[in-house]
Amino acid sequence: MAKLRHPLTDLPRAFAEVDLDRLGRLGAPEIIYGSGKTVPQIQAIALRMLSQKQPVLVTRVDAKKGKQLRRIFPQGQYHPAARTLSLKPKKYRPVRQARSFRVAICAAGTSDHPVAEESYVTLEFLGHRPTRFYDIGVAGLHRTLRHLPSLRSHDALIVVAGMEAALPSVLGGLIGLPLVAVPTSVGYGAHLQGITAFLGMLNSCAPGITVVNIDNGFGAAYAIHRLAIASHARHPSSS
Amino acid sequence: MAKLRHPLTDLPRAFAEVDLDRLGRLGAPEIIYGSGKTVPQIQAIALRMLSQKQPVLVTRVDAKKGKQLRRIFPQGQYHPAARTLSLKPKKYRPVRQARSFRVAICAAGTSDHPVAEESYVTLEFLGHRPTRFYDIGVAGLHRTLRHLPSLRSHDALIVVAGMEAALPSVLGGLIGLPLVAVPTSVGYGAHLQGITAFLGMLNSCAPGITVVNIDNGFGAAYAIHRLAIASHARHPSSS
Amino acid sequence: MAKLRHPLTDLPRAFAEVDLDRLGRLGAPEIIYGSGKTVPQIQAIALRMLSQKQPVLVTRVDAKKGKQLRRIFPQGQYHPAARTLSLKPKKYRPVRQARSFRVAICAAGTSDHPVAEESYVTLEFLGHRPTRFYDIGVAGLHRTLRHLPSLRSHDALIVVAGMEAALPSVLGGLIGLPLVAVPTSVGYGAHLQGITAFLGMLNSCAPGITVVNIDNGFGAAYAIHRLAIASHARHPSSS
Amino acid sequence: MAKLRHPLTDLPRAFAEVDLDRLGRLGAPEIIYGSGKTVPQIQAIALRMLSQKQPVLVTRVDAKKGKQLRRIFPQGQYHPAARTLSLKPKKYRPVRQARSFRVAICAAGTSDHPVAEESYVTLEFLGHRPTRFYDIGVAGLHRTLRHLPSLRSHDALIVVAGMEAALPSVLGGLIGLPLVAVPTSVGYGAHLQGITAFLGMLNSCAPGITVVNIDNGFGAAYAIHRLAIASHARHPSSS
Amino acid sequence: MAKLRHPLTDLPRAFAEVDLDRLGRLGAPEIIYGSGKTVPQIQAIALRMLSQKQPVLVTRVDAKKGKQLRRIFPQGQYHPAARTLSLKPKKYRPVRQARSFRVAICAAGTSDHPVAEESYVTLEFLGHRPTRFYDIGVAGLHRTLRHLPSLRSHDALIVVAGMEAALPSVLGGLIGLPLVAVPTSVGYGAHLQGITAFLGMLNSCAPGITVVNIDNGFGAAYAIHRLAIASHARHPSSS
Amino acid sequence: MAKLRHPLTDLPRAFAEVDLDRLGRLGAPEIIYGSGKTVPQIQAIALRMLSQKQPVLVTRVDAKKGKQLRRIFPQGQYHPAARTLSLKPKKYRPVRQARSFRVAICAAGTSDHPVAEESYVTLEFLGHRPTRFYDIGVAGLHRTLRHLPSLRSHDALIVVAGMEAALPSVLGGLIGLPLVAVPTSVGYGAHLQGITAFLGMLNSCAPGITVVNIDNGFGAAYAIHRLAIASHARHPSSS
Amino acid sequence: MAKLRHPLTDLPRAFAEVDLDRLGRLGAPEIIYGSGKTVPQIQAIALRMLSQKQPVLVTRVDAKKGKQLRRIFPQGQYHPAARTLSLKPKKYRPVRQARSFRVAICAAGTSDHPVAEESYVTLEFLGHRPTRFYDIGVAGLHRTLRHLPSLRSHDALIVVAGMEAALPSVLGGLIGLPLVAVPTSVGYGAHLQGITAFLGMLNSCAPGITVVNIDNGFGAAYAIHRLAIASHARHPSSS
Amino acid sequence: MAKLRHPLTDLPRAFAEVDLDRLGRLGAPEIIYGSGKTVPQIQAIALRMLSQKQPVLVTRVDAKKGKQLRRIFPQGQYHPAARTLSLKPKKYRPVRQARSFRVAICAAGTSDHPVAEESYVTLEFLGHRPTRFYDIGVAGLHRTLRHLPSLRSHDALIVVAGMEAALPSVLGGLIGLPLVAVPTSVGYGAHLQGITAFLGMLNSCAPGITVVNIDNGFGAAYAIHRLAIASHARHPSSS
């Protein structure tokens, strides 16, 4: 970033230094957090990345911004449930840097869907194969348990839950796979915008569960990507 | 309580006005919260109640106080796990004021036992028939589920759990009985002395679960007693 | 729930797995939490349940959604104060699974009414006989006490209160019936969206009071339903 | 306070600058908060005040310090329940600066006594006439209400309560006198060391109640003293 | 309040049981908290009180509601800064039940004015004589100190402050009068909607300060009214 | 401030007592916090200050108010990114009271810009020479480290960061200059409106970092101004 | 667990139902949380597991308990820094169920060592190959960066940090491997027993970092074990 | 730090990597935080630093550890009030890297002394000239104001205060110098171990005040040292 002497004129150029080196360093391009950024800001960053032959994923894009960005990038894919926009450079051929993971995305209730969809789209963007297991919360335990054999055949689990967040404990106690829990801000009263779900996950009685920030479906997907990189490094030919 | 004019001399007489009327009014005698009371204070209250032919239960009596009180009341029963002392007046014949409830006391982990035992002893004191179901936490769900038929044959459940407190949600979703959840202060880190368990229970996805204060095994037992009174009022002959 | 391979097309079918088994398992049908669900989502769930001859109750339905749903289901009943919508399948004849409880719903102040009404409608939906006792907060204790004889003639109490929530303590100390306290998010300043009321209820000096989540009028009603099931199981002929 | 250049030698002289002017300015001498001060520190401050013919009150003096201070000041009065030490200069004749108030000190439960006693002793020290009304918590409302006529004959009320702190609301709704509420740190679980009681008092439905810090029996007494000064200023001959 | 059997039709009659007895019991009529009540609700309560020859004060009336209520009650006084509406019955002659207090209302900053104005109007409504001392926060201490002689000539102080709330400590340390502190929700960042100001006031180093809820200008005024009642009871002829 | 007897008529004059003496006392004029003030209020204060030949800076001026104020003061400068308005009296010649500091303003991410810009404009207003170093957050550490030599050539650092706020620790451990950290309210989930960033800064492992309130770009700039005054006092000729 | 009818006599048998099935289900035996368990309780569980040919790891064993357990199990290994005890059945030959992972355990400061050591010992117990990188906190960034090449040659990172917890952000931004962050309860003042560290980690600007509970070195190690299981399932021959 | 393969034997060497480079990089040696370190650990670090001709300061050394360390280092200076130990290498001649600042250390009350003394000793260690102004809290404002002329003659202020922490606001509003505020954990009830003081300081109405962590007297002193370095860099000959 250049040092700026003229307060307001050159802001457009400087407002966001894209980390173009990240693809090489971390094995995935920088993913744009769309909330709080204007459409021109997102456009500028996306163009910068595309010009370097990097694919683009923007998260937290609401319906209105999504429409505007689709007008700018007609080739882009907007996913309304996940609130994401993805773009690919022309003639883009991904170089595999990670094993392709089969990931089961489990969600406890209806209102956890947007967060789960953010995980879904991010995983696909990063080259993995996610599957949805929705509405399997423990209030009707039979709905949860009937999926066990299928869940066990994956490489890793993402478990999205609000309220008291009992689902990760139940699944984590039955299945030995990597499990990333995502608390959601769904609930009311003493739910405290997701803090209850989040504290519950951290105190899970099932061992070795890890947690990401509230509503952070992207973060959970990316954590799985890191696992896949570790697997790939050791077994480059097997994926 | 009389008004006192002489600051320190007459405190012993005044320190605790026993609510002797409570047995008639609420269907159970006043139960003494032993924590923060001295042995002479507990002794004075107990004698007052015994002289009125009322049975006595003192909760939160640590081992040292328990030993001292056993010396004063050799006929008393001290339960070290529950930390309670119970005393009965001579020739005491309880008048039944409530149906005798069969109550399943479920506890998730080892460290929830003292709280569960407080419920156990209080229920017995109030004329009910509790049964223990301990170490049935959801981290090993098979241990939980194998008790379902037996649990369903009771009148009500008390579910004691610390950590993320998933057990009440699982049981409450599978069994339609009254369920009082007791959060415990067991855990570490972000468990916050039981507040995590307690928030989790309040946000349970299983409908109609109610909650009492952290570690309040007594309160859960007493809540069940209130149910039994309601049942009894309508069906005096059936219990 | 089937596993889905096509991200966005089949969401409508999958968005909410209705727990149709709940009526048999818990003695009451699943009740739909309307907040955060769209009108088409609610419509789909309701149709699913009606097709299985199950009655439908939707809570947290605001005025606008209520109007839209009434257009779809002209036979439905929308209660604006309780913000609920109820629907019955044609030729519906409830099978009694619980004793019909007489429940006194007590509310401390004007702003507690919506929560109390949610309890009222839910209880009626589940086959019970609620009665309202509103504006009987302790700031004018004579208003509270004059209802004591009437309150004592019920099977259970629901006590809805915001601010410092003293009403459950006063009533719980005078009446031995089951008492479920519902904190409300009414108040200002250090009321903390109901957390003050809620902490107060948990620390009530009256023994055996239980608490549900903030503003959870539905939960309190359902907790009473669980009691009624327990009574019924033992006395099937008496209700 | 002089500026000090030699780090550790002259600390004893400087450790606490006594506000000797306070008696004239505020109508009461500085009262020493004993907690966290050593016996020599308390001794030095007390001697300084006595030499200026000012009476001395030290609060939060535990039993051990109390014994040591009684050896130094044999004429002093140590109140074990209130944990205070009071000393008077020889030939001390108080100049009346405030009306002598009759103050009813109400306490809800046994464990609120030490805080109430701190109010009692402080009021006597400042020239007022306190009366104790202890163990009148609302869990047995009849015990509370039987004192109403007597309470109404006072000039002001101090109400000390822990747990959910319903007593100030009940009394404040029935009696129009000045009422200072003191939350206590008594309770367990979600009582949060008095914060629950304290939030409850601030949100009381009874109008015009004021609150002091948790366990601050001294502060409540002093607040009453301020009222008495205001009364006195207007009616110097009437007290 | 009558018991209601018909859910929604008779709500208008029952929605708020006016405490008409309060004037005799507490020395002031019930004052209506306007927030969360509809214009017809406020109208009904006001008419009820006027019909009993009681004066009416409604607090927290926003500009829009104020305009509507002025159309209904053209004789009413709406104070936009204080957000209050006051109404007097025809031929109303107040019976004095309290000494008329001279009260200094001190406010630290511009944004504390609405809360201070609520105190001002409430005090006038209750028959007292308030004076404003605004913008005297301690950031410019000379502005604070120049009012000391004038402040000392009052009967009591109300001190309204947001941010760190240092003003009550400074004034309470210099003036021995009754001081009720009102924290305001003004500030940003770690101000936490007034909790910082409120905690600061409770921990004031000036002795005997009392505190009311955040933004509760009405409560502070009413607390002063209680003092005036206490003064009056002893000195009925002096006011 | 004069004492006011007529509630609402003379508020305009009294609403804000400008601290005109501050320039002499603290070495900088009072700076107006625009949030919560109306355009006429800001106009009145600004005119008052200009009439005393004092320059004016108003912070937290949103776009709409900024436009209105520009109509009133066409000579004023509105900075949309910093949300500030600055005005200078005619023929204004600043008297230097502080050394002119070269200040590096570092910002971790795009959403920290508005806060950083508030620091930038305030520093320029107070006569200093700020330079921007934006988007240098530690997620791409090479972007941070490449500026080290340039950062070291300044007199002081302001470091603006949200999320986990690691940037001040990294810079404070590498550079010995004065460092004022500004937490921002940017983030989501468990970010708690900036409290996470703010707690992180206070617990920085780099020694001697100081912190201002959340989003308080103005405060950080003013803290630097205090340093410059201290330097100036000792070295008046060197700046 | 058998249902118990005799309150206190048969507790020893029942106090803890060992989950012997866990080794087969999750790929690791149950690991005993020693805190809050007595030496006889730990002994009983350990014997039960050894009799089933399962290896035993007990965490949170303080020095005193460690000494007592070593007397009972002379073949056991007690690690004072990690506060763990490990035991192996005779002729134990582990069946490999997971790839052996090379794990870099990074710790920011001296006081993070005990937590890091708990990770170390747990990883070794589960068949992995941990390496220590201690005292590499970002306050001296050169100490952190000099280990980058070595860190990158591992399969996964555990990063233990207290205070503001900047280390996981710095490492996670530079290295694409799986990274589990462990907040520690080290710090003072506004560190809030590790909550600050823990919130910081959840809000890390480095993507895909996951977090376990405060001080939960065991949990981080177990999370890595889950990754290894996932790798192994796909590549059984490669480890 | 070397990578370690043998768990427990080589810990002594590795337990703390001293940042010997810090003196050159930041202009002050690493200062040892003594709390949580054993006497042998402190000894080892101190010897390492002395061998490099660096002076040593250890903070948070309690009386017992202080005595033990004095036996090891008889030439060391232990300050019981500040709880610090300082050691100098033989023939140590400090190279001046910062201007010597005159710093006024202001403390509000007796219990703030230990924190203030930590600042005092740290400043002397770093080559500055601190002066104490103790017991000047605003409860007796005359005590505060009488020191104004003297305070103004310094280069910077450190203001240590607990309770509501009004002192920094009063001084910061009257004096334009750099002011670092240190909240202390002194107080009770709703003081929350210093969080109240700390929030108050952050929300000070005096502009440009900065804050360090609770009880962090060392941090405040070090912040002043950073200012002195900045001054020195520009004016090397003037100190």
GROMACS .gro file of C-alpha atoms in nm, chain C residues 2-226:
model
  225
  480ALA     CA    1  -3.314  -3.719   0.172
  481LYS     CA    2  -2.962  -3.619   0.083
  482LEU     CA    3  -2.962  -3.341  -0.173
  483ARG     CA    4  -2.717  -3.311  -0.460
  484HIS     CA    5  -2.852  -3.001  -0.636
  485PRO     CA    6  -2.790  -2.696  -0.426
  486LEU     CA    7  -3.084  -2.467  -0.475
  487THR     CA    8  -3.359  -2.633  -0.671
  488ASP     CA    9  -3.488  -2.881  -0.419
  489LEU     CA   10  -3.468  -2.664  -0.111
  490PRO     CA   11  -3.844  -2.605  -0.093
  491ARG     CA   12  -3.904  -2.971  -0.035
  492ALA     CA   13  -3.631  -3.006   0.221
  493PHE     CA   14  -3.646  -2.686   0.418
  494ALA     CA   15  -3.825  -2.831   0.714
  495GLU     CA   16  -3.865  -3.191   0.806
  496VAL     CA   17  -4.195  -3.199   1.000
  497ASP     CA   18  -4.183  -3.423   1.308
  498LEU     CA   19  -4.517  -3.596   1.242
  499ASP     CA   20  -4.436  -3.864   1.493
  500ARG     CA   21  -4.440  -3.617   1.780
  501LEU     CA   22  -4.811  -3.643   1.856
  502GLY     CA   23  -4.775  -4.010   1.938
  503ARG     CA   24  -4.441  -3.973   2.112
  504LEU     CA   25  -4.496  -3.665   2.325
  505GLY     CA   26  -4.874  -3.638   2.336
  506ALA     CA   27  -4.894  -3.318   2.132
  507PRO     CA   28  -4.829  -3.228   1.770
  508GLU     CA   29  -4.525  -3.025   1.668
  509ILE     CA   30  -4.603  -2.657   1.713
  510ILE     CA   31  -4.455  -2.427   1.450
  511TYR     CA   32  -4.234  -2.136   1.555
  512GLY     CA   33  -4.339  -1.880   1.295
  513SER     CA   34  -4.071  -1.617   1.343
  514GLY     CA   35  -3.809  -1.634   1.070
  515LYS     CA   36  -4.020  -1.856   0.847
  516THR     CA   37  -4.180  -1.724   0.528
  517VAL     CA   38  -4.551  -1.756   0.452
  518PRO     CA   39  -4.490  -2.028   0.190
  519GLN     CA   40  -4.279  -2.221   0.439
  520ILE     CA   41  -4.551  -2.204   0.704
  521GLN     CA   42  -4.812  -2.298   0.444
  522ALA     CA   43  -4.618  -2.607   0.338
  523ILE     CA   44  -4.569  -2.732   0.692
  524ALA     CA   45  -4.933  -2.669   0.782
  525LEU     CA   46  -5.059  -2.856   0.476
  526ARG     CA   47  -4.833  -3.146   0.555
  527MET     CA   48  -4.968  -3.170   0.909
  528LEU     CA   49  -5.334  -3.124   0.808
  529SER     CA   50  -5.296  -3.403   0.554
  530GLN     CA   51  -5.199  -3.629   0.843
  531LYS     CA   52  -5.510  -3.521   1.037
  532GLN     CA   53  -5.301  -3.325   1.285
  533PRO     CA   54  -5.413  -2.988   1.421
  534VAL     CA   55  -5.177  -2.694   1.361
  535LEU     CA   56  -5.063  -2.412   1.586
  536VAL     CA   57  -4.823  -2.148   1.460
  537THR     CA   58  -4.673  -1.903   1.712
  538ARG     CA   59  -4.498  -1.567   1.659
  539VAL     CA   60  -4.704  -1.476   1.355
  540ASP     CA   61  -4.703  -1.099   1.312
  541ALA     CA   62  -5.009  -0.908   1.187
  542LYS     CA   63  -4.892  -0.897   0.826
  543LYS     CA   64  -4.816  -1.266   0.799
  544GLY     CA   65  -5.137  -1.342   0.986
  545LYS     CA   66  -5.338  -1.160   0.720
  546GLN     CA   67  -5.164  -1.347   0.439
  547LEU     CA   68  -5.214  -1.682   0.607
  548ARG     CA   69  -5.582  -1.612   0.670
  549ARG     CA   70  -5.622  -1.563   0.296
  550ILE     CA   71  -5.465  -1.905   0.238
  551PHE     CA   72  -5.649  -2.076   0.525
  552PRO     CA   73  -5.986  -1.896   0.563
  553GLN     CA   74  -6.091  -2.148   0.826
  554GLY     CA   75  -5.790  -2.060   1.043
  555GLN     CA   76  -5.813  -1.854   1.360
  556TYR     CA   77  -5.567  -1.568   1.397
  557HIS     CA   78  -5.530  -1.420   1.747
  558PRO     CA   79  -5.368  -1.079   1.714
  559ALA     CA   80  -5.285  -1.034   2.084
  560ALA     CA   81  -5.123  -1.377   2.108
  561ARG     CA   82  -4.978  -1.357   1.756
  562THR     CA   83  -5.086  -1.716   1.683
  563LEU     CA   84  -5.263  -1.897   1.402
  564SER     CA   85  -5.452  -2.221   1.466
  565LEU     CA   86  -5.594  -2.464   1.214
  566LYS     CA   87  -5.789  -2.784   1.252
  567PRO     CA   88  -5.815  -3.072   1.007
  568LYS     CA   89  -6.168  -3.140   0.880
  569LYS     CA   90  -6.377  -3.368   1.101
  570TYR     CA   91  -6.105  -3.343   1.366
  571ARG     CA   92  -6.190  -3.519   1.691
  572PRO     CA   93  -5.911  -3.492   1.947
  573VAL     CA   94  -5.814  -3.807   2.128
  574ARG     CA   95  -5.760  -3.711   2.489
  575GLN     CA   96  -5.407  -3.787   2.600
  576ALA     CA   97  -5.393  -3.565   2.902
  577ARG     CA   98  -5.615  -3.451   3.184
  578SER     CA   99  -5.772  -3.115   3.110
  579PHE     CA  100  -5.601  -2.874   3.348
  580ARG     CA  101  -5.750  -2.556   3.489
  581VAL     CA  102  -5.466  -2.306   3.464
  582ALA     CA  103  -5.452  -1.955   3.608
  583ILE     CA  104  -5.245  -1.727   3.386
  584CYS     CA  105  -5.126  -1.435   3.596
  585ALA     CA  106  -4.965  -1.128   3.443
  586ALA     CA  107  -4.804  -0.844   3.631
  587GLY     CA  108  -4.844  -0.553   3.388
  588THR     CA  109  -4.997  -0.436   3.062
  589SER     CA  110  -4.692  -0.513   2.854
  590ASP     CA  111  -4.685  -0.874   2.967
  591HIS     CA  112  -5.018  -0.941   2.789
  592PRO     CA  113  -4.885  -1.068   2.454
  593VAL     CA  114  -4.677  -1.334   2.626
  594ALA     CA  115  -4.963  -1.432   2.854
  595GLU     CA  116  -5.196  -1.458   2.555
  596GLU     CA  117  -4.953  -1.692   2.384
  597SER     CA  118  -4.982  -1.918   2.689
  598TYR     CA  119  -5.361  -1.881   2.681
  599VAL     CA  120  -5.404  -1.985   2.320
  600THR     CA  121  -5.153  -2.269   2.346
  601LEU     CA  122  -5.329  -2.413   2.648
  602GLU     CA  123  -5.666  -2.403   2.475
  603PHE     CA  124  -5.511  -2.565   2.168
  604LEU     CA  125  -5.379  -2.847   2.385
  605GLY     CA  126  -5.718  -2.905   2.546
  606HIS     CA  127  -5.685  -2.719   2.875
  607ARG     CA  128  -5.897  -2.454   3.047
  608PRO     CA  129  -5.698  -2.136   3.112
  609THR     CA  130  -5.826  -1.830   3.299
  610ARG     CA  131  -5.671  -1.483   3.284
  611PHE     CA  132  -5.563  -1.283   3.591
  612TYR     CA  133  -5.404  -0.973   3.444
  613ASP     CA  134  -5.256  -0.654   3.595
  614ILE     CA  135  -5.211  -0.801   3.937
  615GLY     CA  136  -4.849  -0.692   3.989
  616VAL     CA  137  -4.720  -0.640   4.341
  617ALA     CA  138  -4.680  -0.261   4.315
  618GLY     CA  139  -5.044  -0.258   4.429
  619LEU     CA  140  -5.045  -0.564   4.649
  620HIS     CA  141  -5.418  -0.545   4.729
  621ARG     CA  142  -5.486  -0.616   4.361
  622THR     CA  143  -5.273  -0.928   4.390
  623LEU     CA  144  -5.410  -1.062   4.715
  624ARG     CA  145  -5.776  -1.026   4.637
  625HIS     CA  146  -5.747  -1.310   4.384
  626LEU     CA  147  -5.588  -1.562   4.619
  627PRO     CA  148  -5.894  -1.777   4.686
  628SER     CA  149  -5.974  -1.795   4.318
  629LEU     CA  150  -5.614  -1.875   4.221
  630ARG     CA  151  -5.601  -2.160   4.475
  631SER     CA  152  -5.890  -2.336   4.302
  632HIS     CA  153  -5.684  -2.408   3.990
  633ASP     CA  154  -5.454  -2.697   3.899
  634ALA     CA  155  -5.148  -2.490   3.813
  635LEU     CA  156  -5.026  -2.133   3.769
  636ILE     CA  157  -4.841  -1.960   3.491
  637VAL     CA  158  -4.696  -1.629   3.612
  638VAL     CA  159  -4.581  -1.382   3.348
  639ALA     CA  160  -4.378  -1.083   3.467
  640GLY     CA  161  -4.117  -0.835   3.349
  641MET     CA  162  -3.919  -0.573   3.541
  642GLU     CA  163  -3.801  -0.720   3.874
  643ALA     CA  164  -4.043  -1.015   3.854
  644ALA     CA  165  -4.156  -1.020   4.216
  645LEU     CA  166  -4.499  -1.166   4.140
  646PRO     CA  167  -4.391  -1.534   4.118
  647SER     CA  168  -4.219  -1.510   4.456
  648VAL     CA  169  -4.527  -1.362   4.623
  649LEU     CA  170  -4.768  -1.612   4.467
  650GLY     CA  171  -4.531  -1.907   4.506
  651GLY     CA  172  -4.495  -1.832   4.874
  652LEU     CA  173  -4.872  -1.828   4.927
  653ILE     CA  174  -4.993  -2.108   4.700
  654GLY     CA  175  -4.858  -2.464   4.683
  655LEU     CA  176  -4.956  -2.536   4.322
  656PRO     CA  177  -4.720  -2.597   4.031
  657LEU     CA  178  -4.594  -2.259   3.917
  658VAL     CA  179  -4.417  -2.192   3.588
  659ALA     CA  180  -4.269  -1.842   3.569
  660VAL     CA  181  -4.223  -1.663   3.235
  661PRO     CA  182  -3.991  -1.362   3.231
  662THR     CA  183  -4.075  -1.095   2.974
  663SER     CA  184  -3.847  -0.862   2.786
  664VAL     CA  185  -4.041  -0.559   2.905
  665GLY     CA  186  -3.858  -0.284   3.091
  666TYR     CA  187  -3.582  -0.039   3.020
  667GLY     CA  188  -3.236   0.061   3.130
  668ALA     CA  189  -3.079  -0.213   3.336
  669HIS     CA  190  -3.359  -0.454   3.251
  670LEU     CA  191  -3.138  -0.604   2.984
  671GLN     CA  192  -3.415  -0.735   2.756
  672GLY     CA  193  -3.564  -0.957   3.021
  673ILE     CA  194  -3.250  -1.096   3.177
  674THR     CA  195  -3.319  -0.914   3.503
  675ALA     CA  196  -3.668  -1.065   3.530
  676PHE     CA  197  -3.533  -1.400   3.441
  677LEU     CA  198  -3.250  -1.397   3.696
  678GLY     CA  199  -3.496  -1.281   3.960
  679MET     CA  200  -3.728  -1.572   3.894
  680LEU     CA  201  -3.446  -1.824   3.915
  681ASN     CA  202  -3.345  -1.683   4.250
  682SER     CA  203  -3.696  -1.670   4.390
  683CYS     CA  204  -3.720  -1.722   4.764
  684ALA     CA  205  -4.037  -1.927   4.709
  685PRO     CA  206  -3.943  -2.296   4.677
  686GLY     CA  207  -4.002  -2.511   4.369
  687ILE     CA  208  -4.075  -2.243   4.112
  688THR     CA  209  -3.955  -2.331   3.763
  689VAL     CA  210  -3.870  -2.097   3.478
  690VAL     CA  211  -3.886  -2.099   3.098
  691ASN     CA  212  -3.708  -1.875   2.849
  692ILE     CA  213  -3.776  -1.501   2.817
  693ASP     CA  214  -4.113  -1.428   2.648
  694ASN     CA  215  -4.173  -1.801   2.604
  695GLY     CA  216  -4.548  -1.813   2.671
  696PHE     CA  217  -4.573  -2.120   2.452
  697GLY     CA  218  -4.311  -2.306   2.657
  698ALA     CA  219  -4.492  -2.243   2.984
  699ALA     CA  220  -4.817  -2.375   2.840
  700TYR     CA  221  -4.642  -2.682   2.708
  701ALA     CA  222  -4.479  -2.747   3.045
  702ILE     CA  223  -4.828  -2.753   3.198
  703HIS     CA  224  -4.933  -2.997   2.927
  704ARG     CA  225  -4.655  -3.232   3.037
   0.00000   0.00000   0.00000
